[in-house]
Short mmCIF file of C-alpha atoms in Angstrom, two decimals:
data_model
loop_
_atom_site.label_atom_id
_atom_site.label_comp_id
_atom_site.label_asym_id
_atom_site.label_seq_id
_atom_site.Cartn_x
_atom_site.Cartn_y
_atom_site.Cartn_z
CA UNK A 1 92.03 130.44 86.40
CA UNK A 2 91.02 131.07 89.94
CA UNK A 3 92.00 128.60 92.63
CA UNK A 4 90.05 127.59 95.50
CA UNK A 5 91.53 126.05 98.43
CA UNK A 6 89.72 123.64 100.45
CA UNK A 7 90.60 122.29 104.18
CA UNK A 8 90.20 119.14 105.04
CA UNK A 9 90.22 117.07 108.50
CA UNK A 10 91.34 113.27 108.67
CA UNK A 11 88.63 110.91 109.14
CA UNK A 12 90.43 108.10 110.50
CA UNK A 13 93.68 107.15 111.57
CA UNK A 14 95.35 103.96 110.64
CA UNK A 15 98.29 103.23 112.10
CA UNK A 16 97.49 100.90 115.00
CA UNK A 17 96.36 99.00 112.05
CA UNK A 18 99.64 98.90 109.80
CA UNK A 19 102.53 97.61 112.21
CA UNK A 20 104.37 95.11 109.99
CA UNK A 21 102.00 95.61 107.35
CA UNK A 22 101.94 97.71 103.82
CA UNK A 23 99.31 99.94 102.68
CA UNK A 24 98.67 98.90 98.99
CA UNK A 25 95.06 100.50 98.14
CA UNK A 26 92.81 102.87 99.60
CA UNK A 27 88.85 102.11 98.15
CA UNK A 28 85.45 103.56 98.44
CA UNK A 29 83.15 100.73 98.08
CA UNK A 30 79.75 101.09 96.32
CA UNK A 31 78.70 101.19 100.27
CA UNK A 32 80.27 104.25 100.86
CA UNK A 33 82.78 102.37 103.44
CA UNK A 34 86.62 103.05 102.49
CA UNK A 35 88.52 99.32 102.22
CA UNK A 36 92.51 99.74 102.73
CA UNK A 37 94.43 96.82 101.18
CA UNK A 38 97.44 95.77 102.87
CA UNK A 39 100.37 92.80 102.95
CA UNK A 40 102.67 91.90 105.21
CA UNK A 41 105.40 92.50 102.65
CA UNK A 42 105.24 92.76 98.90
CA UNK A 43 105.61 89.64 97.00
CA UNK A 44 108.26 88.99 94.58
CA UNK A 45 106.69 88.23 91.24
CA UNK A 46 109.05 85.00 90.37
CA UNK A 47 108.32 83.86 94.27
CA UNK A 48 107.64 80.38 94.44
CA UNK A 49 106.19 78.74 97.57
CA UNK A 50 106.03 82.19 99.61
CA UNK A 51 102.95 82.80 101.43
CA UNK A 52 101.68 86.14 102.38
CA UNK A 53 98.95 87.56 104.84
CA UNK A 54 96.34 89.97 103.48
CA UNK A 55 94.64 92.28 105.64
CA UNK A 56 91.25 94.33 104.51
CA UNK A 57 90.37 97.48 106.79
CA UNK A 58 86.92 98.79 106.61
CA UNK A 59 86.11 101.94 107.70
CA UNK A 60 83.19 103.75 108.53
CA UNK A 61 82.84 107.16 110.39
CA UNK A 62 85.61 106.00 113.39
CA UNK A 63 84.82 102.88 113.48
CA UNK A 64 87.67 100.42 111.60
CA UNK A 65 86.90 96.57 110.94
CA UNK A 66 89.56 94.25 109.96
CA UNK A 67 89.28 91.09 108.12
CA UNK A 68 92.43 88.61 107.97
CA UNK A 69 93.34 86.75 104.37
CA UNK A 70 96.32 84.63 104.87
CA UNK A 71 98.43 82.32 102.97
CA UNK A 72 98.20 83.86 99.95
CA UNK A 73 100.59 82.90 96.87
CA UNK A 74 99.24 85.84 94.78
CA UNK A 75 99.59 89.60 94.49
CA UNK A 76 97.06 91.71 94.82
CA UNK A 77 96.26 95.08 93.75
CA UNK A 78 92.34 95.91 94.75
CA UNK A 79 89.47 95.36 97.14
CA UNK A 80 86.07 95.54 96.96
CA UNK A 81 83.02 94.40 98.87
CA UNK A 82 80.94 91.99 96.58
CA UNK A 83 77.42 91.56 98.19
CA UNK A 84 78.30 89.58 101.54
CA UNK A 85 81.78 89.19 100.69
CA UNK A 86 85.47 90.88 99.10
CA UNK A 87 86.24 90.62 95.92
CA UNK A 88 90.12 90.67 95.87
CA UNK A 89 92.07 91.49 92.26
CA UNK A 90 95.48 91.25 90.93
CA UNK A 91 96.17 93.49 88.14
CA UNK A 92 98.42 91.74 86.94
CA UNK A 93 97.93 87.91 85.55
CA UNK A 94 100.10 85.64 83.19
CA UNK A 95 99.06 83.52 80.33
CA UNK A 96 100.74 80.04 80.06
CA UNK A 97 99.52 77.97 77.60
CA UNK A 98 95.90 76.97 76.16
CA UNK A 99 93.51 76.21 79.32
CA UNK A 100 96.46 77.21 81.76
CA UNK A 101 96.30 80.92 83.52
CA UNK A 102 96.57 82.88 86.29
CA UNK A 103 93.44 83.34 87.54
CA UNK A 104 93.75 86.91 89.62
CA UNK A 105 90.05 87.52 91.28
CA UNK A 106 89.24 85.90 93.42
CA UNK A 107 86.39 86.15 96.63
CA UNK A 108 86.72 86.06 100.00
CA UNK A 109 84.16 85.82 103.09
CA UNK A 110 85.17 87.94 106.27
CA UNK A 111 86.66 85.56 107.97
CA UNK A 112 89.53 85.28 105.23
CA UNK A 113 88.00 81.49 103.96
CA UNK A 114 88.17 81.31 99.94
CA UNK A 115 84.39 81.16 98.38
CA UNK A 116 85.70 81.41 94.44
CA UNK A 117 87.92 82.24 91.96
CA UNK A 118 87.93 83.54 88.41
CA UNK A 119 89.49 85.39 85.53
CA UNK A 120 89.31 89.48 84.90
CA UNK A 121 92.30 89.30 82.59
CA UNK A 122 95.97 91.12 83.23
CA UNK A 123 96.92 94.65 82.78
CA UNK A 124 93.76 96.32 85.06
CA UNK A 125 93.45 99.73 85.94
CA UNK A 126 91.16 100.07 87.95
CA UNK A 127 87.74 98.26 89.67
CA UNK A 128 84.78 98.92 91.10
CA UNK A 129 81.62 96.65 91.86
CA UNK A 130 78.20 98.23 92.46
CA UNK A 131 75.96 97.82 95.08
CA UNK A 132 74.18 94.53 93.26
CA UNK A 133 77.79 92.98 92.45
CA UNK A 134 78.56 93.79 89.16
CA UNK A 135 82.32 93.99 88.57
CA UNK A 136 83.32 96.66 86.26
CA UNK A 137 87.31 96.33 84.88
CA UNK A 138 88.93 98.89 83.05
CA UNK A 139 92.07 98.26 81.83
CA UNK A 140 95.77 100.47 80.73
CA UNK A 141 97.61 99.68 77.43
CA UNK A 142 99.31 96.52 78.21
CA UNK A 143 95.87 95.15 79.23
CA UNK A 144 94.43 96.17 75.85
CA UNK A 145 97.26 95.64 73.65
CA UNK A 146 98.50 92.25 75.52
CA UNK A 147 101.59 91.52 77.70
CA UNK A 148 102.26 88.52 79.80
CA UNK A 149 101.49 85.51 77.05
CA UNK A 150 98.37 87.35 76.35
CA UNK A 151 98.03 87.37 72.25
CA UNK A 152 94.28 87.49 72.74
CA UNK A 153 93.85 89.61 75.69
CA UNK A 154 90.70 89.78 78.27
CA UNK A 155 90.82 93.74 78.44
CA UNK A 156 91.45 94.64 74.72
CA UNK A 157 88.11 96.42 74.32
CA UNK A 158 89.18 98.63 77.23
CA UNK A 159 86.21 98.06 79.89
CA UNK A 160 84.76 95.08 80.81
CA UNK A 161 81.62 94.34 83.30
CA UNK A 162 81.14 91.00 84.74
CA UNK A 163 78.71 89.12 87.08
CA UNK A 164 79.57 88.24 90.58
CA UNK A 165 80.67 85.12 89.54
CA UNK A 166 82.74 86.35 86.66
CA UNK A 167 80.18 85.97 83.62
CA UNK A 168 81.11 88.91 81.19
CA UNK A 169 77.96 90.95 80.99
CA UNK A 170 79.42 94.06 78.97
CA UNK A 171 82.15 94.85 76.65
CA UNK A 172 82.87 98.31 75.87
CA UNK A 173 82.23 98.90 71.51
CA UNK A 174 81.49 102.32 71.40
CA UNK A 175 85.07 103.51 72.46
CA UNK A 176 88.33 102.99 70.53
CA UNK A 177 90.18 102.52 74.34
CA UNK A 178 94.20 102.17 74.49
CA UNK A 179 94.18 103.57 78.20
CA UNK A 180 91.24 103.89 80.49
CA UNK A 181 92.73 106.33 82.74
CA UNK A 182 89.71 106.65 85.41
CA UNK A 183 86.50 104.71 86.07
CA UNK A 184 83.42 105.92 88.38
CA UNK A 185 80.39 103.77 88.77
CA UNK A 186 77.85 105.46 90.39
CA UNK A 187 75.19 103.21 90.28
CA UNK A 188 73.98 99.88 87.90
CA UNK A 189 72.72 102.26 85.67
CA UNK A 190 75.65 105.18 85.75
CA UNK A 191 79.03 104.62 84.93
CA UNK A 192 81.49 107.30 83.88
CA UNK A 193 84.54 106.12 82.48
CA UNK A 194 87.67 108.72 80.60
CA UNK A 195 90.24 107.22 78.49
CA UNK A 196 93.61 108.12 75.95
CA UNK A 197 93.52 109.03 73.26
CA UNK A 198 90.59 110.44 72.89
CA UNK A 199 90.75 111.82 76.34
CA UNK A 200 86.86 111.98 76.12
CA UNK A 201 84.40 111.40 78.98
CA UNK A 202 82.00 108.60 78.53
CA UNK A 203 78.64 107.52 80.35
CA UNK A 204 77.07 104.33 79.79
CA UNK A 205 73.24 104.53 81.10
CA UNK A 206 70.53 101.79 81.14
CA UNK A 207 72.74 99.27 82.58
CA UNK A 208 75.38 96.66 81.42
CA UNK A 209 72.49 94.79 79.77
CA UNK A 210 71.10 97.59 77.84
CA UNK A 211 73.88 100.28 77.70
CA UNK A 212 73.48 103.21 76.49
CA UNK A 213 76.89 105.28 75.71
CA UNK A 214 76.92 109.30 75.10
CA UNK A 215 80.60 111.19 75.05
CA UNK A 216 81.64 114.74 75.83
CA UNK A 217 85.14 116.18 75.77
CA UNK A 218 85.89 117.35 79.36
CA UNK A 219 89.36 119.16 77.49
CA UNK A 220 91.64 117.85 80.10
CA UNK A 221 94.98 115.67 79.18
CA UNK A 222 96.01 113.17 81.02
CA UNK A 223 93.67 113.06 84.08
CA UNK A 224 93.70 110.03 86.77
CA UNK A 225 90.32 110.25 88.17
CA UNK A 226 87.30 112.60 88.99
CA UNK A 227 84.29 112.49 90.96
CA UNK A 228 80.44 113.72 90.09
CA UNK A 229 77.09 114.35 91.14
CA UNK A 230 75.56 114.50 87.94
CA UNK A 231 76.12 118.14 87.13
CA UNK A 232 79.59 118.95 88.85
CA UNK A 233 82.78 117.14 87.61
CA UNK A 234 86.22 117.44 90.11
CA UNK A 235 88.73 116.22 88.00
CA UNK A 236 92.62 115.00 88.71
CA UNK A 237 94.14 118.38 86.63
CA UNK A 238 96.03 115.92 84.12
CA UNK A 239 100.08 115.63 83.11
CA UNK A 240 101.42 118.04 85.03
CA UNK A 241 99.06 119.08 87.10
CA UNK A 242 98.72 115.76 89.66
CA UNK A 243 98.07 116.77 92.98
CA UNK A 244 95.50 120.00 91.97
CA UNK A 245 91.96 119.34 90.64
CA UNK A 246 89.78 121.35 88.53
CA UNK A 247 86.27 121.50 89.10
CA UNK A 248 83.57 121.97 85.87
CA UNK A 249 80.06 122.10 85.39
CA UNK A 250 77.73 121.01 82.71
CA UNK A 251 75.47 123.51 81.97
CA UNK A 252 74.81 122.55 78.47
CA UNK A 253 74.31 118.81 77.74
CA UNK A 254 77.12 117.24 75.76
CA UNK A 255 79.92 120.14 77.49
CA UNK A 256 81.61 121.19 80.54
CA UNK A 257 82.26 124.82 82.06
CA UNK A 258 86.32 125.60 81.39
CA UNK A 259 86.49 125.07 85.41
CA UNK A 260 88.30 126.63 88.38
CA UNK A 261 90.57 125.27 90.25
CA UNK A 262 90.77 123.06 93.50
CA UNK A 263 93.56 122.55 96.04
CA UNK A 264 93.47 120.43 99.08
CA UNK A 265 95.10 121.76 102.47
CA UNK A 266 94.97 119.87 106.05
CA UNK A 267 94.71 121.04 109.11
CA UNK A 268 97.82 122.89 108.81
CA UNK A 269 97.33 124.98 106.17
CA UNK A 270 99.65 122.10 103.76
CA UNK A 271 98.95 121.12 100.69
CA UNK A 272 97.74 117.27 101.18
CA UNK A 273 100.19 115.29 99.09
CA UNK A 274 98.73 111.92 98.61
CA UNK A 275 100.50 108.32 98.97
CA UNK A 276 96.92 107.01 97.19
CA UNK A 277 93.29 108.57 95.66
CA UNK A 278 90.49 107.44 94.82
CA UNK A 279 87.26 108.42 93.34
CA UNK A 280 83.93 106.97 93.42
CA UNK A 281 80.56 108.90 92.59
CA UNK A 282 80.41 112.28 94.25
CA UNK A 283 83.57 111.72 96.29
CA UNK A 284 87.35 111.85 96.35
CA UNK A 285 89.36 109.97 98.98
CA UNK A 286 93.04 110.73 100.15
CA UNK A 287 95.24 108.49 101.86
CA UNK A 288 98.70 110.50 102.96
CA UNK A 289 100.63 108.49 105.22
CA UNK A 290 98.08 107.10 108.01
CA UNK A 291 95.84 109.15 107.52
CA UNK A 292 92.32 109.21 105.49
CA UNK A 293 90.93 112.68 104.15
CA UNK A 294 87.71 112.32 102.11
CA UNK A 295 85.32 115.55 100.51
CA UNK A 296 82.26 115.17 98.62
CA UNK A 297 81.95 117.76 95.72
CA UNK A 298 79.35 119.95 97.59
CA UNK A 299 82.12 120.76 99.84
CA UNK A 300 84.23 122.08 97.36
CA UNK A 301 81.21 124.23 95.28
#
């Protein structure tokens, strides 16, 4: 299979940023703005009465904001903006007894003061809110199967979408889900989503409300994310293969092209060997150290 290499440049640096501090997530937001999570030191999970101070980055071309969350009990795993606000989630959340949980979402405004808090249920993979605030969860296998007290748990369908104020507005039924490996909303009314053990590629169109779901089988094992614009697909390569892509068309509806491969260089002619990546419509974002790479799939065509 031929391999293309592609070169990218850092967009931003971040270290100024992370003195004292831990990077735990690199985001795009439905905005197109990349949110870094970070602590001031991980919390232990059996931690009682320890406080910890958030930070959110938000960057945009060279420009970097910074929003301050502290005195914080809970650990959290993702960021996201939620119409004037972050939405901050734990992925992990414990059930107690009937009426008594961890609730692990919870929204912020930018000044770090606490506007609400709800449920998205433990074991998450993965989130991402569209630009009009709906909150779409997908979940791994102890999310759908239950860990954590959970005998009844939020995420067993394997995707979830919710309201800003965590209504559930959509429950996946048209996929038998035990691991949703990658999520990619693209819009309210195109969301991509790949999951084991079918390993198939799903789209839901018409919206939460009124979803529509078609599959096709992108024959890839194993993959942790990809990126589209509708016709192109740049897949994570799949058990193995982490750290190359491949990149596949669909030139006949319901299949994609066998693919050719991608690999990532900087500046330097090295491979880029990400700490974090994320995908989110058309894009792919690298984090490696302090340092933020990000390509759109037209630049890798």
């Amino acid at each position: 299979m031929l391999t293309k290499t592609v070169t990218l440049q850092p967009f931003a640096d971040i270290s100024e940023y992370t003195e004292g501090f831990k990077v735990i997530s690199t985001q795009f937001g439905a905005d197109g703005r990349v949110y870094v999570l970070l602590i001031n030191q991980i919390p232990e999970r059996a931690a009682i009465n320890k406080t910890y101070t958030y930070k959110v980055l938000i960057v945009e071309d060279e420009r970097i904001e910074e929003a301050v969350i502290p005195r914080q009990h809970f650990h959290y795993h993702y960021v996201q903006p939620l119409q004037n606000h972050l939405l901050l989630v734990g992925a992990r959340c414990s059930y107690y007894r009937t009426g008594k949980y961890d609730l692990n979402a919870k929204v912020y405004d930018y000044e770090g003061n606490s506007v609400r808090e709800f449920l998205l249920g433990d074991g998450i993979q993965s989130v991402q809110v569209s630009e009009k605030g709906t909150i779409w969860t997908s979940y791994f296998d102890e999310g759908v199967f239950g860990n954590y007290g959970w005998d009844d748990p939020i995420g067993a369908s394997g995707l979830l979408a919710w309201d800003e104020h965590g209504n559930k507005i959509y429950e996946n039924r048209a996929a038998d889900i035990a691991d949703c490996y990658a999520l990619n909303v693209v819009n309210e009314k195109e969301i991509w989503f790949y999951y084991y053990t079918d390993f198939s590629l799903g789209c839901i169109s018409s919206g939460p409300r009124q979803a529509k779901v078609t599959f096709m089988n992108p024959e890839i094992s194993g993959s942790s994310g990809f990126s589209t614009d509708g016709y192109h697909f740049l897949f994570d390569a799949g058990y193995g293969k982490h750290g190359t892509f491949i990149l596949k068309k669909n030139e006949k509806p319901g299949s994609l092209t066998k693919g050719h491969k991608i690999r990532f260089a900087n500046g330097q002619a090295n491979p880029i060997k990400p700490d974090s990546q994320d995908f989110r419509k058309n894009r792919v974002l690298f984090r490696e150290g302090n340092l933020l790479y990000q390509a759109a799939i037209e630049e890798v065509v």
